[in-house]
Amino acid sequence: MAVSELLSLTLFITFLCAVNNGRVEATHEIYPQFQSLSAVSVHQLHRTAFHFQPPKNWINDPNAPMYYNGIYHFFYQYNPKGAVWGNIVWAHSVSKDMINWKALEPAIYPSHRFDRKGAWSGSATILPGNKPIILYTGVDPSDRQVQNYAVPANLSDPYLRKWIKPAGLNPVVDPEAGVNASAFRDPTTAWWLSGHWRMVVGSKRNHRGMAYLYRSRDFIHWIKAKHPLHSAPHTGMWECPDFYPVLLSGKQGLDTSVVGKQVKHVLKVSLDVTRYDYYTVGTYLTNEDRYVPDNTSVDGWAGIRYDYGNFYASKTFFDPAKNRRILWGWVNESDTTSDDVRKGWAGIQAIPRIVWLDPSQRQLMQWPIQELETLRGTNVKMNHQMLKTGDHIEVKGISAAQADVDVTFYIPSLDKVEAFNLGWSLTDAQLLCAKKGSKVQGGIGPFGLLALASENLEEYTPVFFRIFKSSQKHIVLLCSDARSSSLKDGLYKPSFAGFVDVDLTDKKLSLRSLIDHSIVESFGAGGKTCITSRVYPTLAVLENAHLYAFNNGTETIIVENLKAWSMKKPLRMN
């Protein structure tokens, strides 16, 4: 069976397992015996230092990040009673820089008929007059998913600690006839156009993913449009949709309501079938209220992903303070549920990233927010270091368990590039990485970094490039392979990978990796391809973690420039 056929079969089986008589099962597995088992002591060994996570218990989706009167607000799904999904409330933290956070009391929790059985994800919109409002999904006593709104109780409170859900007006959107009430959730940030607010709710009709469009003049009374903003067959439930504009050139972000000739639009959906985030770049036809992906974008699991690793249920927002669009994403655990209960916590958030349109206009670029650099401490450099076949050279002088590493590799010759097998598919990066790995010798590559490595390499997480040659061009593969990351059994240790759309005219490839105890978050070629891995080493922990640059290809690679910093802990008050 060809690799592409194997991938398609695997995804199809996964899809069938997720559907029961046309009804999508719960997004998260339910463990009632653990839901209210609050952590008495919290295991610290694999807790991150500079990624966002509360002191204990379960977190998942980023809900409604926003900037308001000089303060960044971050809302997220949280179980205050245990380290598994359940008892979900909207936790609320505030910050001046998205790095140092102060935790507040929950903003939203089940309290009325329209959200009695759950207060799920949503988004924030800033209305005229500088008035924030939240739209979110509630689950009513009949297990119907409905859309509700909440507003601050006191706009003069700089932290917006208390939120009100007007009982007489909620829900503001009910699933009408023909809409799957058990798969109807996660309203987007709204945008203003031609006298109406518009927003999208994710859903599915049979196996067709749906982005239902709603319009309102007053943000309270919403009417469903005759046709969805967009839909696609054989993709299943579209969770956590996100729809926003990006400039054709430059890194500047845009308010969600901006339209025009100098703008493309991005539609992101989280596929419940695969548990990954996918996006397309396209055109918003404002006169028809339809979104049409470009012919270089594909809907569904053959499409482009924000991140080719542990990254889901993401949400963007426009930051008017610095004119940028910021992406948040949930990074789930890869150990077992019993492990999560024992350690007393589960789930973190990826580092906030700025997103902008690549000059090719075929994909987005992503990069950690600049504020992260305030945590950089001790640093070391490596320049013009030759990596011959089999070399692994240690990067010394930093704390390798908690580091920011930025390296540029130079490839002296592209003559002996491995041929790209016609049996492989450009949608099968993960399977290709699993087949080739970091030890299988190629022509150019594998080369890159060995993160969270033990001294004798019993454990390590390799993040690396391999270069292939087709009849038309060079094909670059970026891998983050967790299979060798831990000696512990029972972990999910995948070989994540994505192809990198990059021109090798200058014979250079860059890689930045944020290493934080149990996460390796990597950005290839300046943010063209991103991969986040969760790993749980047993030997390569704390001061026993090491970092190496390596090359297992037949051709010499040169570390042209490497900078690495130990990372300090933020002044976190979560």
PDB file of N, CA and C in Angstrom, residues 11 86 95 114 126 133 141 144 167 214 228 238 295 327 335 369 378 411 415 445 453 479-480 504:
ATOM      1  N   LEU A  11      -6.829   8.119   8.267  1.00  0.00           N
ATOM      2  CA  LEU A  11      -7.692   9.254   8.566  1.00  0.00           C
ATOM      3  C   LEU A  11      -9.157   8.878   8.441  1.00  0.00           C
ATOM      4  N   GLY A  86     -13.573  18.547  32.162  1.00  0.00           N
ATOM      5  CA  GLY A  86     -14.842  18.522  32.882  1.00  0.00           C
ATOM      6  C   GLY A  86     -14.946  19.723  33.798  1.00  0.00           C
ATOM      7  N   SER A  95      -2.480  40.685  31.543  1.00  0.00           N
ATOM      8  CA  SER A  95      -1.051  40.921  31.389  1.00  0.00           C
ATOM      9  C   SER A  95      -0.834  42.239  30.667  1.00  0.00           C
ATOM     10  N   PHE A 114     -29.388  28.418  29.786  1.00  0.00           N
ATOM     11  CA  PHE A 114     -28.782  28.391  28.460  1.00  0.00           C
ATOM     12  C   PHE A 114     -27.315  27.946  28.469  1.00  0.00           C
ATOM     13  N   ILE A 126     -14.680  44.000  20.166  1.00  0.00           N
ATOM     14  CA  ILE A 126     -14.749  45.338  20.758  1.00  0.00           C
ATOM     15  C   ILE A 126     -15.751  46.156  19.961  1.00  0.00           C
ATOM     16  N   ILE A 133     -17.378  42.702  24.244  1.00  0.00           N
ATOM     17  CA  ILE A 133     -18.482  41.761  24.402  1.00  0.00           C
ATOM     18  C   ILE A 133     -17.976  40.376  24.017  1.00  0.00           C
ATOM     19  N   PRO A 141     -30.126  22.304  28.996  1.00  0.00           N
ATOM     20  CA  PRO A 141     -30.491  21.020  29.626  1.00  0.00           C
ATOM     21  C   PRO A 141     -30.830  19.918  28.631  1.00  0.00           C
ATOM     22  N   ARG A 144     -28.489  20.829  23.780  1.00  0.00           N
ATOM     23  CA  ARG A 144     -28.406  21.645  22.576  1.00  0.00           C
ATOM     24  C   ARG A 144     -27.320  22.698  22.762  1.00  0.00           C
ATOM     25  N   ALA A 167     -29.900  37.259  31.300  1.00  0.00           N
ATOM     26  CA  ALA A 167     -30.749  36.068  31.216  1.00  0.00           C
ATOM     27  C   ALA A 167     -31.933  36.266  30.294  1.00  0.00           C
ATOM     28  N   TYR A 214     -23.904  34.355  10.410  1.00  0.00           N
ATOM     29  CA  TYR A 214     -25.019  35.065  11.050  1.00  0.00           C
ATOM     30  C   TYR A 214     -24.780  36.568  10.953  1.00  0.00           C
ATOM     31  N   PRO A 228     -23.896  29.253   3.992  1.00  0.00           N
ATOM     32  CA  PRO A 228     -22.754  29.395   4.907  1.00  0.00           C
ATOM     33  C   PRO A 228     -21.684  30.280   4.292  1.00  0.00           C
ATOM     34  N   TRP A 238     -16.378  21.189  12.108  1.00  0.00           N
ATOM     35  CA  TRP A 238     -15.464  22.328  12.134  1.00  0.00           C
ATOM     36  C   TRP A 238     -15.576  23.017  13.486  1.00  0.00           C
ATOM     37  N   ASN A 295      -6.812  28.800  -5.346  1.00  0.00           N
ATOM     38  CA  ASN A 295      -6.556  27.464  -5.899  1.00  0.00           C
ATOM     39  C   ASN A 295      -5.269  26.843  -5.362  1.00  0.00           C
ATOM     40  N   LEU A 327      -1.647  34.959  17.450  1.00  0.00           N
ATOM     41  CA  LEU A 327      -2.220  33.617  17.453  1.00  0.00           C
ATOM     42  C   LEU A 327      -1.912  32.911  18.764  1.00  0.00           C
ATOM     43  N   ASP A 335       1.093  12.361  27.439  1.00  0.00           N
ATOM     44  CA  ASP A 335       1.191  11.230  28.359  1.00  0.00           C
ATOM     45  C   ASP A 335      -0.214  10.699  28.618  1.00  0.00           C
ATOM     46  N   ILE A 369       6.121  36.203  19.713  1.00  0.00           N
ATOM     47  CA  ILE A 369       6.058  37.638  19.973  1.00  0.00           C
ATOM     48  C   ILE A 369       7.402  38.128  20.532  1.00  0.00           C
ATOM     49  N   THR A 378      21.484  34.106  30.092  1.00  0.00           N
ATOM     50  CA  THR A 378      22.817  33.741  29.604  1.00  0.00           C
ATOM     51  C   THR A 378      22.746  33.282  28.161  1.00  0.00           C
ATOM     52  N   ILE A 411      24.421  25.143   3.536  1.00  0.00           N
ATOM     53  CA  ILE A 411      24.623  23.888   2.812  1.00  0.00           C
ATOM     54  C   ILE A 411      25.615  24.156   1.677  1.00  0.00           C
ATOM     55  N   ASP A 415      24.577  19.144  -4.610  1.00  0.00           N
ATOM     56  CA  ASP A 415      24.754  18.196  -5.708  1.00  0.00           C
ATOM     57  C   ASP A 415      24.247  16.799  -5.377  1.00  0.00           C
ATOM     58  N   GLY A 445      21.169  15.920   4.931  1.00  0.00           N
ATOM     59  CA  GLY A 445      20.315  15.649   6.066  1.00  0.00           C
ATOM     60  C   GLY A 445      20.200  14.156   6.306  1.00  0.00           C
ATOM     61  N   ALA A 453      18.291  16.323  25.318  1.00  0.00           N
ATOM     62  CA  ALA A 453      19.073  15.105  25.124  1.00  0.00           C
ATOM     63  C   ALA A 453      19.809  14.727  26.406  1.00  0.00           C
ATOM     64  N   CYS A 479      11.247  17.955  10.521  1.00  0.00           N
ATOM     65  CA  CYS A 479      10.725  16.927  11.425  1.00  0.00           C
ATOM     66  C   CYS A 479      10.989  17.304  12.882  1.00  0.00           C
ATOM     67  N   SER A 480      10.080  16.900  13.753  1.00  0.00           N
ATOM     68  CA  SER A 480      10.299  16.924  15.194  1.00  0.00           C
ATOM     69  C   SER A 480       9.868  15.553  15.691  1.00  0.00           C
ATOM     70  N   LEU A 504      15.990  27.532  -1.997  1.00  0.00           N
ATOM     71  CA  LEU A 504      17.338  27.267  -1.475  1.00  0.00           C
ATOM     72  C   LEU A 504      18.428  27.937  -2.304  1.00  0.00           C
TER      73      LEU A 504
END
